[in-house]
PDB file of N, CA and C in Angstrom:
ATOM      1  N   UNK A   1     -20.892  18.920  60.326  1.00  0.00           N
ATOM      2  CA  UNK A   1     -19.343  18.473  60.310  1.00  0.00           C
ATOM      3  C   UNK A   1     -18.861  18.597  61.826  1.00  0.00           C
ATOM      4  N   UNK A   2     -18.218  17.269  61.925  1.00  0.00           N
ATOM      5  CA  UNK A   2     -17.670  17.166  63.197  1.00  0.00           C
ATOM      6  C   UNK A   2     -16.236  17.800  63.554  1.00  0.00           C
ATOM      7  N   UNK A   3     -16.136  18.467  64.796  1.00  0.00           N
ATOM      8  CA  UNK A   3     -15.086  19.095  64.967  1.00  0.00           C
ATOM      9  C   UNK A   3     -13.949  18.094  65.615  1.00  0.00           C
ATOM     10  N   UNK A   4     -12.854  17.960  64.803  1.00  0.00           N
ATOM     11  CA  UNK A   4     -11.794  16.893  64.968  1.00  0.00           C
ATOM     12  C   UNK A   4     -10.529  17.823  65.582  1.00  0.00           C
ATOM     13  N   UNK A   5     -10.887  18.643  66.594  1.00  0.00           N
ATOM     14  CA  UNK A   5      -9.735  19.083  67.221  1.00  0.00           C
ATOM     15  C   UNK A   5      -9.052  18.510  68.144  1.00  0.00           C
ATOM     16  N   UNK A   6      -7.705  18.492  68.239  1.00  0.00           N
ATOM     17  CA  UNK A   6      -6.804  17.610  69.071  1.00  0.00           C
ATOM     18  C   UNK A   6      -6.947  18.303  70.518  1.00  0.00           C
ATOM     19  N   UNK A   7      -7.458  17.498  71.465  1.00  0.00           N
ATOM     20  CA  UNK A   7      -7.771  17.852  72.973  1.00  0.00           C
ATOM     21  C   UNK A   7      -6.404  18.163  73.668  1.00  0.00           C
ATOM     22  N   UNK A   8      -5.348  17.912  73.122  1.00  0.00           N
ATOM     23  CA  UNK A   8      -3.931  18.038  73.538  1.00  0.00           C
ATOM     24  C   UNK A   8      -3.434  19.374  74.029  1.00  0.00           C
ATOM     25  N   UNK A   9      -4.001  20.386  73.174  1.00  0.00           N
ATOM     26  CA  UNK A   9      -3.803  21.538  73.131  1.00  0.00           C
ATOM     27  C   UNK A   9      -4.516  22.257  74.489  1.00  0.00           C
ATOM     28  N   UNK A  10      -5.566  21.844  74.588  1.00  0.00           N
ATOM     29  CA  UNK A  10      -6.482  22.279  75.800  1.00  0.00           C
ATOM     30  C   UNK A  10      -5.992  21.684  77.066  1.00  0.00           C
ATOM     31  N   UNK A  11      -5.274  20.635  77.140  1.00  0.00           N
ATOM     32  CA  UNK A  11      -4.911  19.968  78.204  1.00  0.00           C
ATOM     33  C   UNK A  11      -3.753  20.782  78.592  1.00  0.00           C
ATOM     34  N   UNK A  12      -2.809  21.142  77.844  1.00  0.00           N
ATOM     35  CA  UNK A  12      -1.527  21.893  77.916  1.00  0.00           C
ATOM     36  C   UNK A  12      -1.928  23.241  78.525  1.00  0.00           C
ATOM     37  N   UNK A  13      -2.819  23.866  77.725  1.00  0.00           N
ATOM     38  CA  UNK A  13      -3.268  24.945  78.350  1.00  0.00           C
ATOM     39  C   UNK A  13      -3.761  25.203  79.728  1.00  0.00           C
ATOM     40  N   UNK A  14      -4.708  24.134  80.077  1.00  0.00           N
ATOM     41  CA  UNK A  14      -5.134  24.269  81.277  1.00  0.00           C
ATOM     42  C   UNK A  14      -4.008  23.820  82.431  1.00  0.00           C
ATOM     43  N   UNK A  15      -3.189  22.884  81.935  1.00  0.00           N
ATOM     44  CA  UNK A  15      -1.982  22.834  83.120  1.00  0.00           C
ATOM     45  C   UNK A  15      -1.103  23.849  83.018  1.00  0.00           C
ATOM     46  N   UNK A  16      -0.938  24.659  82.272  1.00  0.00           N
ATOM     47  CA  UNK A  16      -0.171  25.911  82.140  1.00  0.00           C
ATOM     48  C   UNK A  16      -0.940  26.928  83.069  1.00  0.00           C
ATOM     49  N   UNK A  17      -2.210  27.224  82.799  1.00  0.00           N
ATOM     50  CA  UNK A  17      -2.890  27.819  83.630  1.00  0.00           C
ATOM     51  C   UNK A  17      -3.076  27.484  85.136  1.00  0.00           C
ATOM     52  N   UNK A  18      -3.165  26.253  85.340  1.00  0.00           N
ATOM     53  CA  UNK A  18      -3.252  25.672  86.731  1.00  0.00           C
ATOM     54  C   UNK A  18      -1.804  26.046  87.500  1.00  0.00           C
ATOM     55  N   UNK A  19      -0.793  25.816  86.800  1.00  0.00           N
ATOM     56  CA  UNK A  19       0.422  25.816  87.403  1.00  0.00           C
ATOM     57  C   UNK A  19       0.607  27.388  87.621  1.00  0.00           C
ATOM     58  N   UNK A  20       0.228  28.315  86.763  1.00  0.00           N
ATOM     59  CA  UNK A  20       0.459  29.737  87.079  1.00  0.00           C
ATOM     60  C   UNK A  20      -0.349  30.439  88.234  1.00  0.00           C
ATOM     61  N   UNK A  21      -1.546  29.842  88.230  1.00  0.00           N
ATOM     62  CA  UNK A  21      -2.528  30.457  89.196  1.00  0.00           C
ATOM     63  C   UNK A  21      -2.111  29.825  90.676  1.00  0.00           C
ATOM     64  N   UNK A  22      -1.737  28.646  90.671  1.00  0.00           N
ATOM     65  CA  UNK A  22      -1.255  27.834  91.849  1.00  0.00           C
ATOM     66  C   UNK A  22       0.108  28.611  92.399  1.00  0.00           C
ATOM     67  N   UNK A  23       0.913  28.847  91.582  1.00  0.00           N
ATOM     68  CA  UNK A  23       2.274  29.688  91.821  1.00  0.00           C
ATOM     69  C   UNK A  23       1.721  31.094  92.566  1.00  0.00           C
ATOM     70  N   UNK A  24       0.967  31.716  91.705  1.00  0.00           N
ATOM     71  CA  UNK A  24       0.534  32.996  92.440  1.00  0.00           C
ATOM     72  C   UNK A  24      -0.206  33.100  93.811  1.00  0.00           C
ATOM     73  N   UNK A  25      -1.073  31.997  93.844  1.00  0.00           N
ATOM     74  CA  UNK A  25      -1.573  31.824  95.149  1.00  0.00           C
ATOM     75  C   UNK A  25      -0.620  31.470  96.323  1.00  0.00           C
ATOM     76  N   UNK A  26       0.348  30.714  96.034  1.00  0.00           N
ATOM     77  CA  UNK A  26       1.461  30.212  97.060  1.00  0.00           C
ATOM     78  C   UNK A  26       2.346  31.566  97.241  1.00  0.00           C
ATOM     79  N   UNK A  27       2.624  32.314  96.274  1.00  0.00           N
ATOM     80  CA  UNK A  27       3.310  33.637  96.592  1.00  0.00           C
ATOM     81  C   UNK A  27       2.511  34.533  97.369  1.00  0.00           C
ATOM     82  N   UNK A  28       1.296  34.668  97.095  1.00  0.00           N
ATOM     83  CA  UNK A  28       0.301  35.615  97.963  1.00  0.00           C
ATOM     84  C   UNK A  28       0.226  34.979  99.338  1.00  0.00           C
ATOM     85  N   UNK A  29       0.086  33.686  99.681  1.00  0.00           N
ATOM     86  CA  UNK A  29       0.036  33.037 100.816  1.00  0.00           C
ATOM     87  C   UNK A  29       1.412  33.250 101.620  1.00  0.00           C
ATOM     88  N   UNK A  30       2.452  33.215 100.866  1.00  0.00           N
ATOM     89  CA  UNK A  30       3.692  33.279 101.864  1.00  0.00           C
ATOM     90  C   UNK A  30       3.763  34.846 102.294  1.00  0.00           C
ATOM     91  N   UNK A  31       3.513  35.713 101.218  1.00  0.00           N
ATOM     92  CA  UNK A  31       3.568  37.143 101.488  1.00  0.00           C
ATOM     93  C   UNK A  31       2.508  37.744 102.681  1.00  0.00           C
ATOM     94  N   UNK A  32       1.285  37.013 102.783  1.00  0.00           N
ATOM     95  CA  UNK A  32       0.387  37.222 103.647  1.00  0.00           C
ATOM     96  C   UNK A  32       0.921  36.712 105.110  1.00  0.00           C
ATOM     97  N   UNK A  33       1.555  35.518 104.954  1.00  0.00           N
ATOM     98  CA  UNK A  33       2.157  35.081 106.049  1.00  0.00           C
ATOM     99  C   UNK A  33       3.285  35.758 106.805  1.00  0.00           C
ATOM    100  N   UNK A  34       4.134  36.395 105.859  1.00  0.00           N
ATOM    101  CA  UNK A  34       5.150  37.176 106.205  1.00  0.00           C
ATOM    102  C   UNK A  34       4.565  38.657 107.096  1.00  0.00           C
ATOM    103  N   UNK A  35       3.703  39.126 106.111  1.00  0.00           N
ATOM    104  CA  UNK A  35       3.090  40.343 106.967  1.00  0.00           C
ATOM    105  C   UNK A  35       2.399  40.127 108.174  1.00  0.00           C
ATOM    106  N   UNK A  36       1.705  38.897 108.411  1.00  0.00           N
ATOM    107  CA  UNK A  36       1.234  38.583 109.715  1.00  0.00           C
ATOM    108  C   UNK A  36       2.175  38.320 110.578  1.00  0.00           C
ATOM    109  N   UNK A  37       3.364  37.764 110.130  1.00  0.00           N
ATOM    110  CA  UNK A  37       4.516  37.404 111.330  1.00  0.00           C
ATOM    111  C   UNK A  37       4.954  38.740 111.459  1.00  0.00           C
ATOM    112  N   UNK A  38       5.115  39.656 110.756  1.00  0.00           N
ATOM    113  CA  UNK A  38       5.632  41.143 111.252  1.00  0.00           C
ATOM    114  C   UNK A  38       4.741  41.728 112.069  1.00  0.00           C
ATOM    115  N   UNK A  39       3.519  41.777 111.827  1.00  0.00           N
ATOM    116  CA  UNK A  39       2.665  42.294 112.886  1.00  0.00           C
ATOM    117  C   UNK A  39       2.961  41.650 114.291  1.00  0.00           C
ATOM    118  N   UNK A  40       3.368  40.287 114.239  1.00  0.00           N
ATOM    119  CA  UNK A  40       3.552  39.670 115.789  1.00  0.00           C
ATOM    120  C   UNK A  40       4.733  40.018 116.107  1.00  0.00           C
ATOM    121  N   UNK A  41       5.968  40.096 115.228  1.00  0.00           N
ATOM    122  CA  UNK A  41       7.198  40.440 115.748  1.00  0.00           C
ATOM    123  C   UNK A  41       7.662  41.781 115.874  1.00  0.00           C
ATOM    124  N   UNK A  42       6.992  42.545 115.051  1.00  0.00           N
ATOM    125  CA  UNK A  42       7.268  44.106 114.831  1.00  0.00           C
ATOM    126  C   UNK A  42       8.218  44.418 113.969  1.00  0.00           C
ATOM    127  N   UNK A  43       8.852  43.408 113.280  1.00  0.00           N
ATOM    128  CA  UNK A  43       9.837  43.627 112.080  1.00  0.00           C
ATOM    129  C   UNK A  43       9.624  42.643 111.004  1.00  0.00           C
ATOM    130  N   UNK A  44       9.440  43.537 109.703  1.00  0.00           N
ATOM    131  CA  UNK A  44       9.368  42.775 108.711  1.00  0.00           C
ATOM    132  C   UNK A  44      10.500  42.042 108.235  1.00  0.00           C
ATOM    133  N   UNK A  45      11.907  42.442 108.561  1.00  0.00           N
ATOM    134  CA  UNK A  45      13.053  41.738 108.195  1.00  0.00           C
ATOM    135  C   UNK A  45      13.082  40.418 109.189  1.00  0.00           C
ATOM    136  N   UNK A  46      12.695  40.277 110.384  1.00  0.00           N
ATOM    137  CA  UNK A  46      12.701  39.192 111.140  1.00  0.00           C
ATOM    138  C   UNK A  46      11.638  38.175 110.619  1.00  0.00           C
ATOM    139  N   UNK A  47      10.517  38.834 110.114  1.00  0.00           N
ATOM    140  CA  UNK A  47       9.539  37.899 109.713  1.00  0.00           C
ATOM    141  C   UNK A  47       9.926  37.147 108.520  1.00  0.00           C
ATOM    142  N   UNK A  48      10.757  38.009 107.582  1.00  0.00           N
ATOM    143  CA  UNK A  48      11.145  37.312 106.366  1.00  0.00           C
ATOM    144  C   UNK A  48      12.073  36.454 106.588  1.00  0.00           C
ATOM    145  N   UNK A  49      13.289  36.677 107.608  1.00  0.00           N
ATOM    146  CA  UNK A  49      14.224  35.628 107.809  1.00  0.00           C
ATOM    147  C   UNK A  49      13.531  34.491 108.597  1.00  0.00           C
ATOM    148  N   UNK A  50      12.623  34.468 109.428  1.00  0.00           N
ATOM    149  CA  UNK A  50      12.026  33.240 110.020  1.00  0.00           C
ATOM    150  C   UNK A  50      11.312  32.593 109.002  1.00  0.00           C
ATOM    151  N   UNK A  51      10.594  33.043 108.027  1.00  0.00           N
ATOM    152  CA  UNK A  51       9.868  32.456 106.747  1.00  0.00           C
ATOM    153  C   UNK A  51      11.197  31.785 105.883  1.00  0.00           C
ATOM    154  N   UNK A  52      12.078  32.452 105.289  1.00  0.00           N
ATOM    155  CA  UNK A  52      13.049  32.059 104.739  1.00  0.00           C
ATOM    156  C   UNK A  52      13.896  30.823 105.405  1.00  0.00           C
ATOM    157  N   UNK A  53      14.091  30.822 106.625  1.00  0.00           N
ATOM    158  CA  UNK A  53      14.689  29.788 107.357  1.00  0.00           C
ATOM    159  C   UNK A  53      13.822  28.540 107.267  1.00  0.00           C
ATOM    160  N   UNK A  54      12.481  28.805 107.548  1.00  0.00           N
ATOM    161  CA  UNK A  54      11.705  27.523 107.491  1.00  0.00           C
ATOM    162  C   UNK A  54      11.693  26.926 106.185  1.00  0.00           C
ATOM    163  N   UNK A  55      11.731  27.701 105.033  1.00  0.00           N
ATOM    164  CA  UNK A  55      11.606  27.227 103.772  1.00  0.00           C
ATOM    165  C   UNK A  55      12.976  26.583 103.334  1.00  0.00           C
ATOM    166  N   UNK A  56      14.115  27.094 103.845  1.00  0.00           N
ATOM    167  CA  UNK A  56      15.239  26.685 103.748  1.00  0.00           C
ATOM    168  C   UNK A  56      15.561  25.212 104.335  1.00  0.00           C
ATOM    169  N   UNK A  57      14.922  25.190 105.613  1.00  0.00           N
ATOM    170  CA  UNK A  57      14.979  23.834 106.372  1.00  0.00           C
ATOM    171  C   UNK A  57      14.071  22.763 105.509  1.00  0.00           C
ATOM    172  N   UNK A  58      12.902  23.051 104.995  1.00  0.00           N
ATOM    173  CA  UNK A  58      11.936  22.376 104.269  1.00  0.00           C
ATOM    174  C   UNK A  58      12.715  21.838 102.917  1.00  0.00           C
ATOM    175  N   UNK A  59      13.357  22.892 102.312  1.00  0.00           N
ATOM    176  CA  UNK A  59      13.731  22.391 101.104  1.00  0.00           C
ATOM    177  C   UNK A  59      15.006  21.194 101.380  1.00  0.00           C
ATOM    178  N   UNK A  60      15.792  21.410 102.353  1.00  0.00           N
ATOM    179  CA  UNK A  60      16.800  20.675 102.758  1.00  0.00           C
ATOM    180  C   UNK A  60      16.365  19.365 103.201  1.00  0.00           C
ATOM    181  N   UNK A  61      15.269  19.156 103.992  1.00  0.00           N
ATOM    182  CA  UNK A  61      14.692  18.089 104.370  1.00  0.00           C
ATOM    183  C   UNK A  61      14.155  17.185 103.187  1.00  0.00           C
ATOM    184  N   UNK A  62      13.494  17.989 102.001  1.00  0.00           N
ATOM    185  CA  UNK A  62      13.168  17.377 100.888  1.00  0.00           C
ATOM    186  C   UNK A  62      14.186  16.786 100.265  1.00  0.00           C
ATOM    187  N   UNK A  63      15.269  17.489 100.105  1.00  0.00           N
ATOM    188  CA  UNK A  63      16.356  17.075  99.242  1.00  0.00           C
ATOM    189  C   UNK A  63      16.915  15.710 100.161  1.00  0.00           C
ATOM    190  N   UNK A  64      17.061  15.629 101.256  1.00  0.00           N
ATOM    191  CA  UNK A  64      17.528  14.556 102.025  1.00  0.00           C
ATOM    192  C   UNK A  64      16.430  13.330 101.768  1.00  0.00           C
ATOM    193  N   UNK A  65      15.360  13.562 101.874  1.00  0.00           N
ATOM    194  CA  UNK A  65      14.273  12.359 102.041  1.00  0.00           C
ATOM    195  C   UNK A  65      14.038  11.977 100.512  1.00  0.00           C
ATOM    196  N   UNK A  66      14.063  12.906  99.621  1.00  0.00           N
ATOM    197  CA  UNK A  66      13.525  12.223  98.184  1.00  0.00           C
ATOM    198  C   UNK A  66      14.353  12.540  97.070  1.00  0.00           C
ATOM    199  N   UNK A  67      14.981  13.820  96.928  1.00  0.00           N
ATOM    200  CA  UNK A  67      15.864  14.230  95.706  1.00  0.00           C
ATOM    201  C   UNK A  67      17.053  13.301  95.825  1.00  0.00           C
ATOM    202  N   UNK A  68      17.619  13.309  96.732  1.00  0.00           N
ATOM    203  CA  UNK A  68      18.980  12.555  96.837  1.00  0.00           C
ATOM    204  C   UNK A  68      18.820  11.041  96.478  1.00  0.00           C
ATOM    205  N   UNK A  69      18.050  10.318  96.945  1.00  0.00           N
ATOM    206  CA  UNK A  69      17.719   9.081  96.490  1.00  0.00           C
ATOM    207  C   UNK A  69      17.230   8.908  95.135  1.00  0.00           C
ATOM    208  N   UNK A  70      16.241   9.747  94.541  1.00  0.00           N
ATOM    209  CA  UNK A  70      16.171   9.742  93.085  1.00  0.00           C
ATOM    210  C   UNK A  70      17.256  10.110  92.047  1.00  0.00           C
ATOM    211  N   UNK A  71      18.255  10.721  92.706  1.00  0.00           N
ATOM    212  CA  UNK A  71      19.435  11.232  91.817  1.00  0.00           C
ATOM    213  C   UNK A  71      20.305  10.034  91.747  1.00  0.00           C
ATOM    214  N   UNK A  72      20.473   9.396  92.901  1.00  0.00           N
ATOM    215  CA  UNK A  72      21.340   8.224  92.789  1.00  0.00           C
ATOM    216  C   UNK A  72      20.777   7.166  92.173  1.00  0.00           C
ATOM    217  N   UNK A  73      19.301   7.057  92.147  1.00  0.00           N
ATOM    218  CA  UNK A  73      18.882   5.868  91.521  1.00  0.00           C
ATOM    219  C   UNK A  73      19.167   6.275  89.797  1.00  0.00           C
ATOM    220  N   UNK A  74      18.904   7.539  89.281  1.00  0.00           N
ATOM    221  CA  UNK A  74      19.154   8.084  88.107  1.00  0.00           C
ATOM    222  C   UNK A  74      20.465   7.941  87.804  1.00  0.00           C
ATOM    223  N   UNK A  75      21.585   8.018  88.713  1.00  0.00           N
ATOM    224  CA  UNK A  75      22.975   7.877  88.373  1.00  0.00           C
ATOM    225  C   UNK A  75      23.324   6.519  87.992  1.00  0.00           C
ATOM    226  N   UNK A  76      22.770   5.578  88.739  1.00  0.00           N
ATOM    227  CA  UNK A  76      22.727   4.154  88.500  1.00  0.00           C
ATOM    228  C   UNK A  76      22.390   3.592  87.210  1.00  0.00           C
ATOM    229  N   UNK A  77      21.211   4.270  87.115  1.00  0.00           N
ATOM    230  CA  UNK A  77      20.581   3.827  85.622  1.00  0.00           C
ATOM    231  C   UNK A  77      21.430   4.341  84.532  1.00  0.00           C
ATOM    232  N   UNK A  78      21.995   5.768  84.679  1.00  0.00           N
ATOM    233  CA  UNK A  78      22.946   6.184  83.725  1.00  0.00           C
ATOM    234  C   UNK A  78      24.069   5.285  83.364  1.00  0.00           C
ATOM    235  N   UNK A  79      24.644   5.013  84.562  1.00  0.00           N
ATOM    236  CA  UNK A  79      26.072   4.045  84.599  1.00  0.00           C
ATOM    237  C   UNK A  79      25.661   2.731  83.779  1.00  0.00           C
ATOM    238  N   UNK A  80      24.452   2.138  84.044  1.00  0.00           N
ATOM    239  CA  UNK A  80      24.031   0.936  83.330  1.00  0.00           C
ATOM    240  C   UNK A  80      23.981   1.142  81.902  1.00  0.00           C
ATOM    241  N   UNK A  81      23.519   2.364  81.337  1.00  0.00           N
ATOM    242  CA  UNK A  81      23.321   2.545  79.868  1.00  0.00           C
ATOM    243  C   UNK A  81      24.837   2.797  79.484  1.00  0.00           C
ATOM    244  N   UNK A  82      25.522   3.451  80.131  1.00  0.00           N
ATOM    245  CA  UNK A  82      27.085   3.783  79.637  1.00  0.00           C
ATOM    246  C   UNK A  82      27.764   2.358  79.559  1.00  0.00           C
ATOM    247  N   UNK A  83      27.545   1.439  80.564  1.00  0.00           N
ATOM    248  CA  UNK A  83      28.265   0.166  80.371  1.00  0.00           C
ATOM    249  C   UNK A  83      27.862  -0.544  79.407  1.00  0.00           C
ATOM    250  N   UNK A  84      26.508  -0.656  79.122  1.00  0.00           N
ATOM    251  CA  UNK A  84      26.014  -1.422  77.917  1.00  0.00           C
ATOM    252  C   UNK A  84      26.661  -0.925  76.791  1.00  0.00           C
ATOM    253  N   UNK A  85      26.519   0.649  76.462  1.00  0.00           N
ATOM    254  CA  UNK A  85      26.894   1.117  75.211  1.00  0.00           C
ATOM    255  C   UNK A  85      28.323   0.799  74.984  1.00  0.00           C
ATOM    256  N   UNK A  86      29.083   0.933  75.944  1.00  0.00           N
ATOM    257  CA  UNK A  86      30.575   0.781  75.825  1.00  0.00           C
ATOM    258  C   UNK A  86      31.050  -0.754  75.560  1.00  0.00           C
ATOM    259  N   UNK A  87      30.172  -1.640  76.091  1.00  0.00           N
ATOM    260  CA  UNK A  87      30.366  -3.042  75.787  1.00  0.00           C
ATOM    261  C   UNK A  87      29.903  -3.301  74.294  1.00  0.00           C
ATOM    262  N   UNK A  88      28.892  -2.755  73.717  1.00  0.00           N
ATOM    263  CA  UNK A  88      28.524  -2.871  72.318  1.00  0.00           C
ATOM    264  C   UNK A  88      29.502  -2.347  71.396  1.00  0.00           C
ATOM    265  N   UNK A  89      30.139  -1.268  71.948  1.00  0.00           N
ATOM    266  CA  UNK A  89      31.238  -0.619  71.007  1.00  0.00           C
ATOM    267  C   UNK A  89      32.390  -1.590  71.154  1.00  0.00           C
ATOM    268  N   UNK A  90      32.751  -1.995  72.194  1.00  0.00           N
ATOM    269  CA  UNK A  90      34.088  -2.841  72.362  1.00  0.00           C
ATOM    270  C   UNK A  90      33.539  -3.948  71.412  1.00  0.00           C
ATOM    271  N   UNK A  91      32.310  -4.750  71.459  1.00  0.00           N
ATOM    272  CA  UNK A  91      32.269  -5.757  70.403  1.00  0.00           C
ATOM    273  C   UNK A  91      32.266  -5.554  69.005  1.00  0.00           C
ATOM    274  N   UNK A  92      31.776  -4.376  68.868  1.00  0.00           N
ATOM    275  CA  UNK A  92      31.841  -3.915  67.357  1.00  0.00           C
ATOM    276  C   UNK A  92      33.220  -3.692  66.840  1.00  0.00           C
ATOM    277  N   UNK A  93      34.102  -3.052  67.616  1.00  0.00           N
ATOM    278  CA  UNK A  93      35.392  -2.899  67.326  1.00  0.00           C
ATOM    279  C   UNK A  93      36.025  -4.284  67.181  1.00  0.00           C
ATOM    280  N   UNK A  94      35.761  -5.295  68.294  1.00  0.00           N
ATOM    281  CA  UNK A  94      36.273  -6.641  67.940  1.00  0.00           C
ATOM    282  C   UNK A  94      35.971  -7.336  66.754  1.00  0.00           C
ATOM    283  N   UNK A  95      34.659  -7.151  66.655  1.00  0.00           N
ATOM    284  CA  UNK A  95      34.262  -7.859  65.265  1.00  0.00           C
ATOM    285  C   UNK A  95      34.770  -7.231  63.869  1.00  0.00           C
ATOM    286  N   UNK A  96      34.829  -6.010  63.985  1.00  0.00           N
ATOM    287  CA  UNK A  96      35.510  -5.306  62.706  1.00  0.00           C
ATOM    288  C   UNK A  96      37.156  -5.651  62.674  1.00  0.00           C
ATOM    289  N   UNK A  97      37.578  -5.729  63.742  1.00  0.00           N
ATOM    290  CA  UNK A  97      39.092  -6.311  63.691  1.00  0.00           C
ATOM    291  C   UNK A  97      39.382  -7.551  63.144  1.00  0.00           C
ATOM    292  N   UNK A  98      38.395  -8.497  63.822  1.00  0.00           N
ATOM    293  CA  UNK A  98      38.419 -10.000  63.138  1.00  0.00           C
ATOM    294  C   UNK A  98      37.990 -10.072  61.775  1.00  0.00           C
ATOM    295  N   UNK A  99      37.005  -9.366  61.228  1.00  0.00           N
ATOM    296  CA  UNK A  99      36.515  -9.386  60.028  1.00  0.00           C
ATOM    297  C   UNK A  99      36.965  -8.004  59.141  1.00  0.00           C
ATOM    298  N   UNK A 100      38.196  -8.010  58.723  1.00  0.00           N
ATOM    299  CA  UNK A 100      38.582  -7.038  58.132  1.00  0.00           C
ATOM    300  C   UNK A 100      37.683  -6.462  56.842  1.00  0.00           C
ATOM    301  N   UNK A 101      36.872  -7.487  56.074  1.00  0.00           N
ATOM    302  CA  UNK A 101      36.271  -6.853  55.071  1.00  0.00           C
ATOM    303  C   UNK A 101      34.972  -6.086  55.685  1.00  0.00           C
ATOM    304  N   UNK A 102      34.871  -6.076  56.981  1.00  0.00           N
ATOM    305  CA  UNK A 102      33.788  -5.071  57.482  1.00  0.00           C
ATOM    306  C   UNK A 102      34.473  -3.644  57.751  1.00  0.00           C
ATOM    307  N   UNK A 103      35.553  -3.334  57.585  1.00  0.00           N
ATOM    308  CA  UNK A 103      36.368  -2.131  57.884  1.00  0.00           C
ATOM    309  C   UNK A 103      35.649  -1.027  57.176  1.00  0.00           C
ATOM    310  N   UNK A 104      35.083  -1.240  56.015  1.00  0.00           N
ATOM    311  CA  UNK A 104      34.439  -0.097  55.442  1.00  0.00           C
ATOM    312  C   UNK A 104      33.270   0.423  56.196  1.00  0.00           C
ATOM    313  N   UNK A 105      32.693  -0.269  57.185  1.00  0.00           N
ATOM    314  CA  UNK A 105      31.667   0.019  57.872  1.00  0.00           C
ATOM    315  C   UNK A 105      32.122   0.909  59.284  1.00  0.00           C
ATOM    316  N   UNK A 106      33.617   1.011  59.457  1.00  0.00           N
ATOM    317  CA  UNK A 106      33.926   1.748  60.423  1.00  0.00           C
ATOM    318  C   UNK A 106      34.196   3.093  60.217  1.00  0.00           C
ATOM    319  N   UNK A 107      33.751   3.889  61.030  1.00  0.00           N
ATOM    320  CA  UNK A 107      34.071   5.471  60.859  1.00  0.00           C
ATOM    321  C   UNK A 107      35.505   5.785  61.140  1.00  0.00           C
ATOM    322  N   UNK A 108      35.962   6.746  60.220  1.00  0.00           N
ATOM    323  CA  UNK A 108      37.071   7.190  60.522  1.00  0.00           C
ATOM    324  C   UNK A 108      37.481   7.893  61.957  1.00  0.00           C
ATOM    325  N   UNK A 109      38.511   7.815  62.455  1.00  0.00           N
ATOM    326  CA  UNK A 109      38.878   8.489  63.797  1.00  0.00           C
ATOM    327  C   UNK A 109      39.754   9.651  63.631  1.00  0.00           C
TER     328      UNK A 109
END
């Protein structure tokens, strides 16, 4: 008998395991970097501040270069969807006003 299991569950589990292990590796790498920098500077606090400043600058740069553009594009798409939906509603209201026998289709307000 053939096993007809859906491979989708294995893919999701694999992606979750990959994401968790990648996150752990990144956290450990950053921790090791801070400890190495602390050994150079002589202060754990200074090393943590330098690392945090670097990642804050990196996140701000990513926001300026990628996220802001994507959000503007998404906002434009949502505006288009809203405009189309409002035009359809206006057309429906106009038609239902012109054809009073369709008034039973209109929802009470």
